Backbone as ProteinMPNN parsed JSONL, in Angstrom:
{"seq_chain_A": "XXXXXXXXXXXXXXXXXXXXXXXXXXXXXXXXXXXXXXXXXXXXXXXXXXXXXXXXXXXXXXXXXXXXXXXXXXXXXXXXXXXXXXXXXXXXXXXXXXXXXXXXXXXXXXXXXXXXXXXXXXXXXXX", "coords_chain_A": {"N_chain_A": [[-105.038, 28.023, -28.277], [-105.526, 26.433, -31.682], [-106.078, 22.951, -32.729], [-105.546, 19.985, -34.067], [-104.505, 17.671, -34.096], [-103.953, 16.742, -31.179], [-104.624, 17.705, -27.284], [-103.566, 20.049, -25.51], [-103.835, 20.371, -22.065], [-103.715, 22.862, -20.597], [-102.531, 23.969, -17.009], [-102.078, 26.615, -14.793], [-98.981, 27.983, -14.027], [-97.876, 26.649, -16.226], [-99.511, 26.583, -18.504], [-97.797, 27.941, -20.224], [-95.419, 26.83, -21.285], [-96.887, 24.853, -22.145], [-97.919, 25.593, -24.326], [-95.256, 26.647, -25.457], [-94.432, 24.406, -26.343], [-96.527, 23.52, -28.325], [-96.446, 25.388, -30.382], [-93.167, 24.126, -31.197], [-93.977, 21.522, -31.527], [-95.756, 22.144, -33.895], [-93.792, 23.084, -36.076], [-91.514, 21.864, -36.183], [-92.169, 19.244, -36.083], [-94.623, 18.846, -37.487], [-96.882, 18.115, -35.989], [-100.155, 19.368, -34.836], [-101.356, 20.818, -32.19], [-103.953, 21.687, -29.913], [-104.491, 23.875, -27.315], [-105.597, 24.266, -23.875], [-106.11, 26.433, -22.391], [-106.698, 25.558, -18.199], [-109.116, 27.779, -16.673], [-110.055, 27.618, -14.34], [-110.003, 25.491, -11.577], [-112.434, 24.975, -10.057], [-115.179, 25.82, -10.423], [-114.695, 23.416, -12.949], [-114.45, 23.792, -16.514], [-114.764, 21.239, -18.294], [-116.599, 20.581, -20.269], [-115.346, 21.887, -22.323], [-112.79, 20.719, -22.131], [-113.559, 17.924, -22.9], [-114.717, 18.038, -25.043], [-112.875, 19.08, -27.366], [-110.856, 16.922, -26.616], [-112.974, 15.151, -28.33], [-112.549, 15.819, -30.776], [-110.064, 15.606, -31.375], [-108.56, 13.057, -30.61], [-106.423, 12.569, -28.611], [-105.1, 12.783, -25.374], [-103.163, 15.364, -23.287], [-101.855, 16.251, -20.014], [-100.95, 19.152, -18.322], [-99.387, 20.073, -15.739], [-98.369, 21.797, -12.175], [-98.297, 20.26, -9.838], [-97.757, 16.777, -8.421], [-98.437, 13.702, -9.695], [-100.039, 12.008, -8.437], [-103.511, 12.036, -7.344], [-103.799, 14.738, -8.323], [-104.994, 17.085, -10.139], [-105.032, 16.465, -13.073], [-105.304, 13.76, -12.735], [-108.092, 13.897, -12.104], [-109.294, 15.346, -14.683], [-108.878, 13.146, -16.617], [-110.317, 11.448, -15.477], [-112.648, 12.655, -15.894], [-113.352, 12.9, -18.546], [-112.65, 10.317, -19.558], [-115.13, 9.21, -18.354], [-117.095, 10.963, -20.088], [-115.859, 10.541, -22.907], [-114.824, 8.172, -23.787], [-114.428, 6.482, -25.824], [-113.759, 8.35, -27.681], [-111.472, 8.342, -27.485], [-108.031, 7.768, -28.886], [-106.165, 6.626, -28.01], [-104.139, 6.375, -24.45], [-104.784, 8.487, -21.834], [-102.137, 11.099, -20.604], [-100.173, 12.417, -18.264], [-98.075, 14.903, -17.515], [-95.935, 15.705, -15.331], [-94.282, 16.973, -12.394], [-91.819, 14.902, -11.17], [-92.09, 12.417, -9.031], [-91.438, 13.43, -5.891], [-89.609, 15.508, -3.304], [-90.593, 19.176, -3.825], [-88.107, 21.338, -5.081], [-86.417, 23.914, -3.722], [-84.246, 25.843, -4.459], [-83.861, 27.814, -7.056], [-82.187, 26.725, -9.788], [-82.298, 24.365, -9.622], [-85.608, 23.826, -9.483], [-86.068, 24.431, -12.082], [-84.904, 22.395, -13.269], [-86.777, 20.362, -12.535], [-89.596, 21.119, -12.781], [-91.494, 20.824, -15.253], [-91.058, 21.418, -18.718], [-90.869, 22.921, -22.427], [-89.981, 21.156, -23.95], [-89.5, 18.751, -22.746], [-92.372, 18.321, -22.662], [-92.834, 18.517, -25.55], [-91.825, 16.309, -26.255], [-92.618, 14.162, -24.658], [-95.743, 14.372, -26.057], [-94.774, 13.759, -28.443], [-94.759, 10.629, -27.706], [-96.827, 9.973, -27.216], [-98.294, 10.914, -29.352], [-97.101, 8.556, -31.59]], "CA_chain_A": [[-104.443, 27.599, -29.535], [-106.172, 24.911, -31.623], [-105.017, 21.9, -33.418], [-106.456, 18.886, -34.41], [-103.883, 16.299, -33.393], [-104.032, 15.878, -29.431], [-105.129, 18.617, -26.652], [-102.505, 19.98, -24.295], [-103.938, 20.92, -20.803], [-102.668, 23.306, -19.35], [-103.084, 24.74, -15.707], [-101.285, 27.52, -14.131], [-97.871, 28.691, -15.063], [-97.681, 25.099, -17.198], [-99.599, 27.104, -19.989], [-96.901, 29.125, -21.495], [-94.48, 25.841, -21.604], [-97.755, 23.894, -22.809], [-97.582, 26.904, -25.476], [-94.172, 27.175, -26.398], [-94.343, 22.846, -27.408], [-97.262, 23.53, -29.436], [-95.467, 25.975, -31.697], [-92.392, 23.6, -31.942], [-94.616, 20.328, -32.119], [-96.424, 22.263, -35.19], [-92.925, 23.895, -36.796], [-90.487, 20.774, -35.988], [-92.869, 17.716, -36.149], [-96.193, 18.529, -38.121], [-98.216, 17.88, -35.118], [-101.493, 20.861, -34.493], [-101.61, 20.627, -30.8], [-104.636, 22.656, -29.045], [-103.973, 23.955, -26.078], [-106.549, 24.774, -23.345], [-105.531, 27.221, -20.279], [-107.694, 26.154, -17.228], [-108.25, 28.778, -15.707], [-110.665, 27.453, -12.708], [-110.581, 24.007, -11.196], [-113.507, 24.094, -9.766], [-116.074, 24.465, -11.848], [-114.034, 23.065, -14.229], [-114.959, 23.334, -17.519], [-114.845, 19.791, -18.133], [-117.179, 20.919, -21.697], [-114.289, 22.484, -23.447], [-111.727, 19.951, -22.559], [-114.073, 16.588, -23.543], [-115.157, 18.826, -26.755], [-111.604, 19.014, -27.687], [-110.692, 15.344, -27.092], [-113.44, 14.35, -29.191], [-111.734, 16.24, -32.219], [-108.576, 15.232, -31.808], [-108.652, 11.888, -29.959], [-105.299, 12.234, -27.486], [-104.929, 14.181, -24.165], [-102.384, 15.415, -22.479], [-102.645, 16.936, -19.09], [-99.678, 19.813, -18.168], [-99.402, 20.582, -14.149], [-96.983, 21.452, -11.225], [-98.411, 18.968, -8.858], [-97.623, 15.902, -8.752], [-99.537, 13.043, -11.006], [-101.156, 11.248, -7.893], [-104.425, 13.005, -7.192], [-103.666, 15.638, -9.132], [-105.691, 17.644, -11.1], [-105.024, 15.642, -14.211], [-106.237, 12.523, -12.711], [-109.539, 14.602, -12.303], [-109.295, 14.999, -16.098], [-108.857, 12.493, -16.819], [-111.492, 10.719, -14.8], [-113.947, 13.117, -16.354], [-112.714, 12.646, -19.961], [-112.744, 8.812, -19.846], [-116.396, 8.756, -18.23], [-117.999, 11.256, -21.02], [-115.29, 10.647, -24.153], [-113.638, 7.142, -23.789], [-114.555, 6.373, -27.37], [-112.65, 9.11, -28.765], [-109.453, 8.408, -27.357], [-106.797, 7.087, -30.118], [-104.011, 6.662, -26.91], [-104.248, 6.558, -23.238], [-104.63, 9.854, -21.65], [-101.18, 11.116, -20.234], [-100.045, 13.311, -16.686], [-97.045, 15.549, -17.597], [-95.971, 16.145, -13.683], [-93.083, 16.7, -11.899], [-91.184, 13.443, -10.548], [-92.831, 11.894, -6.908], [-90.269, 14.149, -4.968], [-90.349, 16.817, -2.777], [-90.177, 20.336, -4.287], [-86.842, 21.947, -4.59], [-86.377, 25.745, -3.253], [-83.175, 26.333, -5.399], [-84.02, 28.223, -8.701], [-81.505, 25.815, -10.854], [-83.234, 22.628, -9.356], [-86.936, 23.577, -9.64], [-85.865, 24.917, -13.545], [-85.085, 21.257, -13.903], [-88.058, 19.307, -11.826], [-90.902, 21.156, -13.378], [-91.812, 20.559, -16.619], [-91.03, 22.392, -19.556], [-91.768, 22.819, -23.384], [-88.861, 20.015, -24.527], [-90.594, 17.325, -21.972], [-94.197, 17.883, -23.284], [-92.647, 17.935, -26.909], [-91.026, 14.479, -26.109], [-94.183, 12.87, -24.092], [-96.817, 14.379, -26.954], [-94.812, 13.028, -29.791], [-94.559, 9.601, -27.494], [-98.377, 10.066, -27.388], [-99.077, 10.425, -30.759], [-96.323, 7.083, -32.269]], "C_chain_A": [[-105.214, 26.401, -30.049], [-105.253, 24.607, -32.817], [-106.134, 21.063, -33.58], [-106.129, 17.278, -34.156], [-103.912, 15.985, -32.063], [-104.276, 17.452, -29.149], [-104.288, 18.448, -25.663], [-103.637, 20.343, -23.476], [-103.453, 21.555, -20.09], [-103.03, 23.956, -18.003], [-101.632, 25.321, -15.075], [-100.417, 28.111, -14.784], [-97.51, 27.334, -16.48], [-98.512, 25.816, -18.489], [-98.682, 27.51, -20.839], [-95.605, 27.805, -21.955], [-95.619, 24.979, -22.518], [-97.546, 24.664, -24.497], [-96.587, 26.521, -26.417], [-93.907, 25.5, -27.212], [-94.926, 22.917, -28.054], [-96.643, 24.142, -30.619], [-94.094, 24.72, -32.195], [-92.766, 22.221, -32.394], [-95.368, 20.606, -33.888], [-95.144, 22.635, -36.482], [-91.795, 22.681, -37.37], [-91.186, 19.424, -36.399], [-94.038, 17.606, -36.875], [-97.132, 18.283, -37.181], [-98.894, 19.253, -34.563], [-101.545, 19.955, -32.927], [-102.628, 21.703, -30.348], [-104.452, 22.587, -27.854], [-105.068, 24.739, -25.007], [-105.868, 25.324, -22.15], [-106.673, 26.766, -19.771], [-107.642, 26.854, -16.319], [-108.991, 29.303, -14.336], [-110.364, 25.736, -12.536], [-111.395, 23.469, -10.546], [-114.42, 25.668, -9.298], [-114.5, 24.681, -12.396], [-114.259, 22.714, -15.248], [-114.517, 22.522, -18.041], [-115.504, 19.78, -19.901], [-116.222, 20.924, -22.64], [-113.443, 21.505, -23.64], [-112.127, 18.375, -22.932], [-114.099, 17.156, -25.337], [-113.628, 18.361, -27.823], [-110.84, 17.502, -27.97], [-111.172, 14.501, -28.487], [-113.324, 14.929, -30.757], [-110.511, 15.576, -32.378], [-108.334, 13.78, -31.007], [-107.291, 11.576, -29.471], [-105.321, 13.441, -26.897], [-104.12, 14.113, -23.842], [-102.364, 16.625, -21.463], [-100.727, 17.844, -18.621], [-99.596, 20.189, -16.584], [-98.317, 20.426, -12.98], [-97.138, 20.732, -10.045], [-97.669, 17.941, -9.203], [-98.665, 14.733, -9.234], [-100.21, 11.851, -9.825], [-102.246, 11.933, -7.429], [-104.397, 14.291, -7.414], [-105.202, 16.011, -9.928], [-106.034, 17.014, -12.356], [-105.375, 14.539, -14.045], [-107.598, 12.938, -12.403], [-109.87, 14.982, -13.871], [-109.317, 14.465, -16.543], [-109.898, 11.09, -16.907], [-112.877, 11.139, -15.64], [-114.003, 12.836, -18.175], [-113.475, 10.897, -20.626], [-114.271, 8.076, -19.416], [-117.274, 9.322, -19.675], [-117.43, 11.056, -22.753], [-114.043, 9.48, -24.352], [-113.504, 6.259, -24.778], [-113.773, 6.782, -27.831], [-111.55, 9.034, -28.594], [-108.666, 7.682, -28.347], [-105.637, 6.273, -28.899], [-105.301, 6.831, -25.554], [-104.026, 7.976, -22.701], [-103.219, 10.138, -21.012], [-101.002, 12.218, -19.759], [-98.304, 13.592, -17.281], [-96.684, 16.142, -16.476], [-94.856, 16.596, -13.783], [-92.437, 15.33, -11.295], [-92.193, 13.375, -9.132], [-91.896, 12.995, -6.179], [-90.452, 15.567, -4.406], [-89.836, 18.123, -3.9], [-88.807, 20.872, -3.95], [-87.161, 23.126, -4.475], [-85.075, 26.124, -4.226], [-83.691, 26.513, -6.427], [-83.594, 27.321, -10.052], [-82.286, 24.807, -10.308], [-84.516, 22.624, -9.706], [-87.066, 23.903, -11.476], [-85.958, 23.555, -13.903], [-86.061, 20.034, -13.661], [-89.038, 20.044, -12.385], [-90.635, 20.839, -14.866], [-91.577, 21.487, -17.665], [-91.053, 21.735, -21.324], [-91.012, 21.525, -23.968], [-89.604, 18.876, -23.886], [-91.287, 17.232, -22.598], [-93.75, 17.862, -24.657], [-92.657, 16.286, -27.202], [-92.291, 13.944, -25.926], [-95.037, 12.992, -25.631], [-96.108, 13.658, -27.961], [-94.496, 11.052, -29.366], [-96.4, 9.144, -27.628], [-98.738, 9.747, -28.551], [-98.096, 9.109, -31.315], [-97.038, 6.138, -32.02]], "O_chain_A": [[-105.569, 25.492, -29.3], [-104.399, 25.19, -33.485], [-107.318, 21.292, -33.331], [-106.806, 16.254, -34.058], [-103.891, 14.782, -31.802], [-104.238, 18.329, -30.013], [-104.073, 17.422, -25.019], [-104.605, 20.692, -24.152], [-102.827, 21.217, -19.086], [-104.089, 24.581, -18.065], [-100.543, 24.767, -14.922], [-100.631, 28.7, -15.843], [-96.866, 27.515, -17.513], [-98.04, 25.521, -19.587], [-98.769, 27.436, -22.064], [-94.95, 27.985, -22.982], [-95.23, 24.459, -23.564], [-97.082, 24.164, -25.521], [-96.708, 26.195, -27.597], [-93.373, 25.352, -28.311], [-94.433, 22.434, -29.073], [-96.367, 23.539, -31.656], [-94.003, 24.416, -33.384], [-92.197, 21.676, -33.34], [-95.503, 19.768, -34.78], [-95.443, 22.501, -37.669], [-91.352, 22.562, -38.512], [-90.566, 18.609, -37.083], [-94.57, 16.503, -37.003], [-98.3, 18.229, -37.567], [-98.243, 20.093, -33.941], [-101.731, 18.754, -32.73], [-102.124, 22.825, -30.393], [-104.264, 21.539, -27.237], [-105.387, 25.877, -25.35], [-105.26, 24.775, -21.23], [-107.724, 27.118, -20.306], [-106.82, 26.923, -15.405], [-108.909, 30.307, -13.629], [-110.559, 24.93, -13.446], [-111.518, 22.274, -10.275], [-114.341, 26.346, -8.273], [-113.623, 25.542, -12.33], [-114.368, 21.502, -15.434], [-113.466, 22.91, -18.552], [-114.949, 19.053, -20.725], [-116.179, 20.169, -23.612], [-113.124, 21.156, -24.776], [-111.223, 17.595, -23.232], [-113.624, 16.72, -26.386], [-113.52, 17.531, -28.726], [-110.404, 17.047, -29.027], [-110.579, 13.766, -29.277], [-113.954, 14.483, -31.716], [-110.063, 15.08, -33.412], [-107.103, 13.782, -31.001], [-106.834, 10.472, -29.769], [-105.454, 14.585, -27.331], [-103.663, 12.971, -23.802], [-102.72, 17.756, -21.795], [-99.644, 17.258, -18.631], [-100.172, 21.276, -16.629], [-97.605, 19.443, -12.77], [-96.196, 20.577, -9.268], [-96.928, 18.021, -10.183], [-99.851, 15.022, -9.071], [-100.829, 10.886, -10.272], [-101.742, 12.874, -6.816], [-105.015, 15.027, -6.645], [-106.176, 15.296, -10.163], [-107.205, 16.992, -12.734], [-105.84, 13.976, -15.036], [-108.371, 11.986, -12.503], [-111.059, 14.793, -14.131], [-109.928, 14.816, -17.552], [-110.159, 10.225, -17.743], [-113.821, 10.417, -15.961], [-115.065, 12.559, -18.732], [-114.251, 10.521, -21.504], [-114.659, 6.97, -19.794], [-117.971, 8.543, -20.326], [-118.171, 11.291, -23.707], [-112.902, 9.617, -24.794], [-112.663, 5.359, -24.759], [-112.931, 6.12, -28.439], [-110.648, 9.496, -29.292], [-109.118, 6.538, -28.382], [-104.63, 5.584, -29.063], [-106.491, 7.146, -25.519], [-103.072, 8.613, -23.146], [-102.843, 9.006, -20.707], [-101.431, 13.193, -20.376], [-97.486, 12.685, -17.435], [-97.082, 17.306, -16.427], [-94.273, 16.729, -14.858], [-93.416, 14.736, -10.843], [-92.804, 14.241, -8.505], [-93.015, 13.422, -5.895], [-91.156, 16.483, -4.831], [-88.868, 18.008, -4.651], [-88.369, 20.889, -2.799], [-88.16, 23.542, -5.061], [-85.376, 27.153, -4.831], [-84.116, 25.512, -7.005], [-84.289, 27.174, -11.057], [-83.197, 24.522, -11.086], [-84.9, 21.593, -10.257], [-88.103, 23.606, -12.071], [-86.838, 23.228, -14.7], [-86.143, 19.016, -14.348], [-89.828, 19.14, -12.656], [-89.542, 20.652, -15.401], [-92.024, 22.599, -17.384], [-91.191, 20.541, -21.59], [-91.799, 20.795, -24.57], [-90.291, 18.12, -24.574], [-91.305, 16.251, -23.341], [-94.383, 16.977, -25.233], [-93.203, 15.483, -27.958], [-92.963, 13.379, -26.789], [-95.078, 12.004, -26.363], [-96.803, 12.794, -28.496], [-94.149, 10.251, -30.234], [-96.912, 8.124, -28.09], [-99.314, 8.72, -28.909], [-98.994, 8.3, -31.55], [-96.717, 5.008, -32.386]]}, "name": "protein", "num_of_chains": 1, "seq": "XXXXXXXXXXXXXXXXXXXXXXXXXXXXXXXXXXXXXXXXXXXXXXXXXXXXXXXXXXXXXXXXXXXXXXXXXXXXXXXXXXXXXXXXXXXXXXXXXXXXXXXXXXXXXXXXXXXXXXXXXXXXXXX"}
C-alpha cells in the first residue's frame, strides 16, 4: 500500500492489522500510510524500507516480538545509519508489552497488537 505520510512495517501476521490501520488512518484521519510486508529478515530489504522513509519522513515498525532486540530495532538501526535526515519523528516499535506470551486465545487477542493500537501510536507519531 503506499502513502506519503509515514511507512508502516510490517512483518508476519502484523501485516494485515498494519493494513487494516492504513485504510482507517486514510478514511478516519487523512493520513496515506504505506505499508511494507517484509517478507525475509534476512536479507532484508533494508532498500525499500529506507526508500520509503525518505518520502515520507516517519517509521513505524509492526511485530510480534517483543521491542528489545527485535527486528524493529534492526530497522531501525539500519534506517537511522542510511536515512537519519529524513526522519520528521523518532522511529517507533509497535510490540507486544515485555511479558511472557499468553496461550489463551482471549489474552493473546489482547497482547498482540492490532489495527486500533497502530492507528493510535501512528497518529501519536505524526502530532
Amino acid at each position: 500500500r503506499e502513502g506519503g505520510d509515514v511507512t508502516i512495517v510490517g512483518v508476519s501476521t502484523m501485516v494485515r492489522a498494519a493494513l487494516g490501520a492504513a485504510e482507517s488512518l486514510a478514511e478516519d484521519h487523512g493520513i496515506e500510510a504505506e505499508v511494507i510486508d517484509v517478507m525475509s529478515l534476512s536479507p532484508l530489504d533494508a532498500d525499500a524500507i529506507i526508500a520509503s522513509v525518505e518520502r515520507t519522513g516517519r517509521l513505524a515498525i509492526v511485530h510480534e516480538a517483543h521491542a528489545p532486540c527485535g527486528i524493529g530495532a534492526e530497522i531501525i538501526a539500519r534506517v537511522s545509519e542510511s536515512a537519519f535526515g529524513a526522519l520528521k519523528a523518532p522511529p517507533r516499535r509497535i510490540t507486544p508489552p515485555f511479558a511472557p506470551s499468553p496461550f489463551a486465545p482471549v489474552l493473546e487477542k489482547a497482547y498482540l497488537p492490532d489495527a486500533a493500537r497502530i492507528v493510535d501510536e501512528i497518529r501519536a507519531l505524526i502530532a
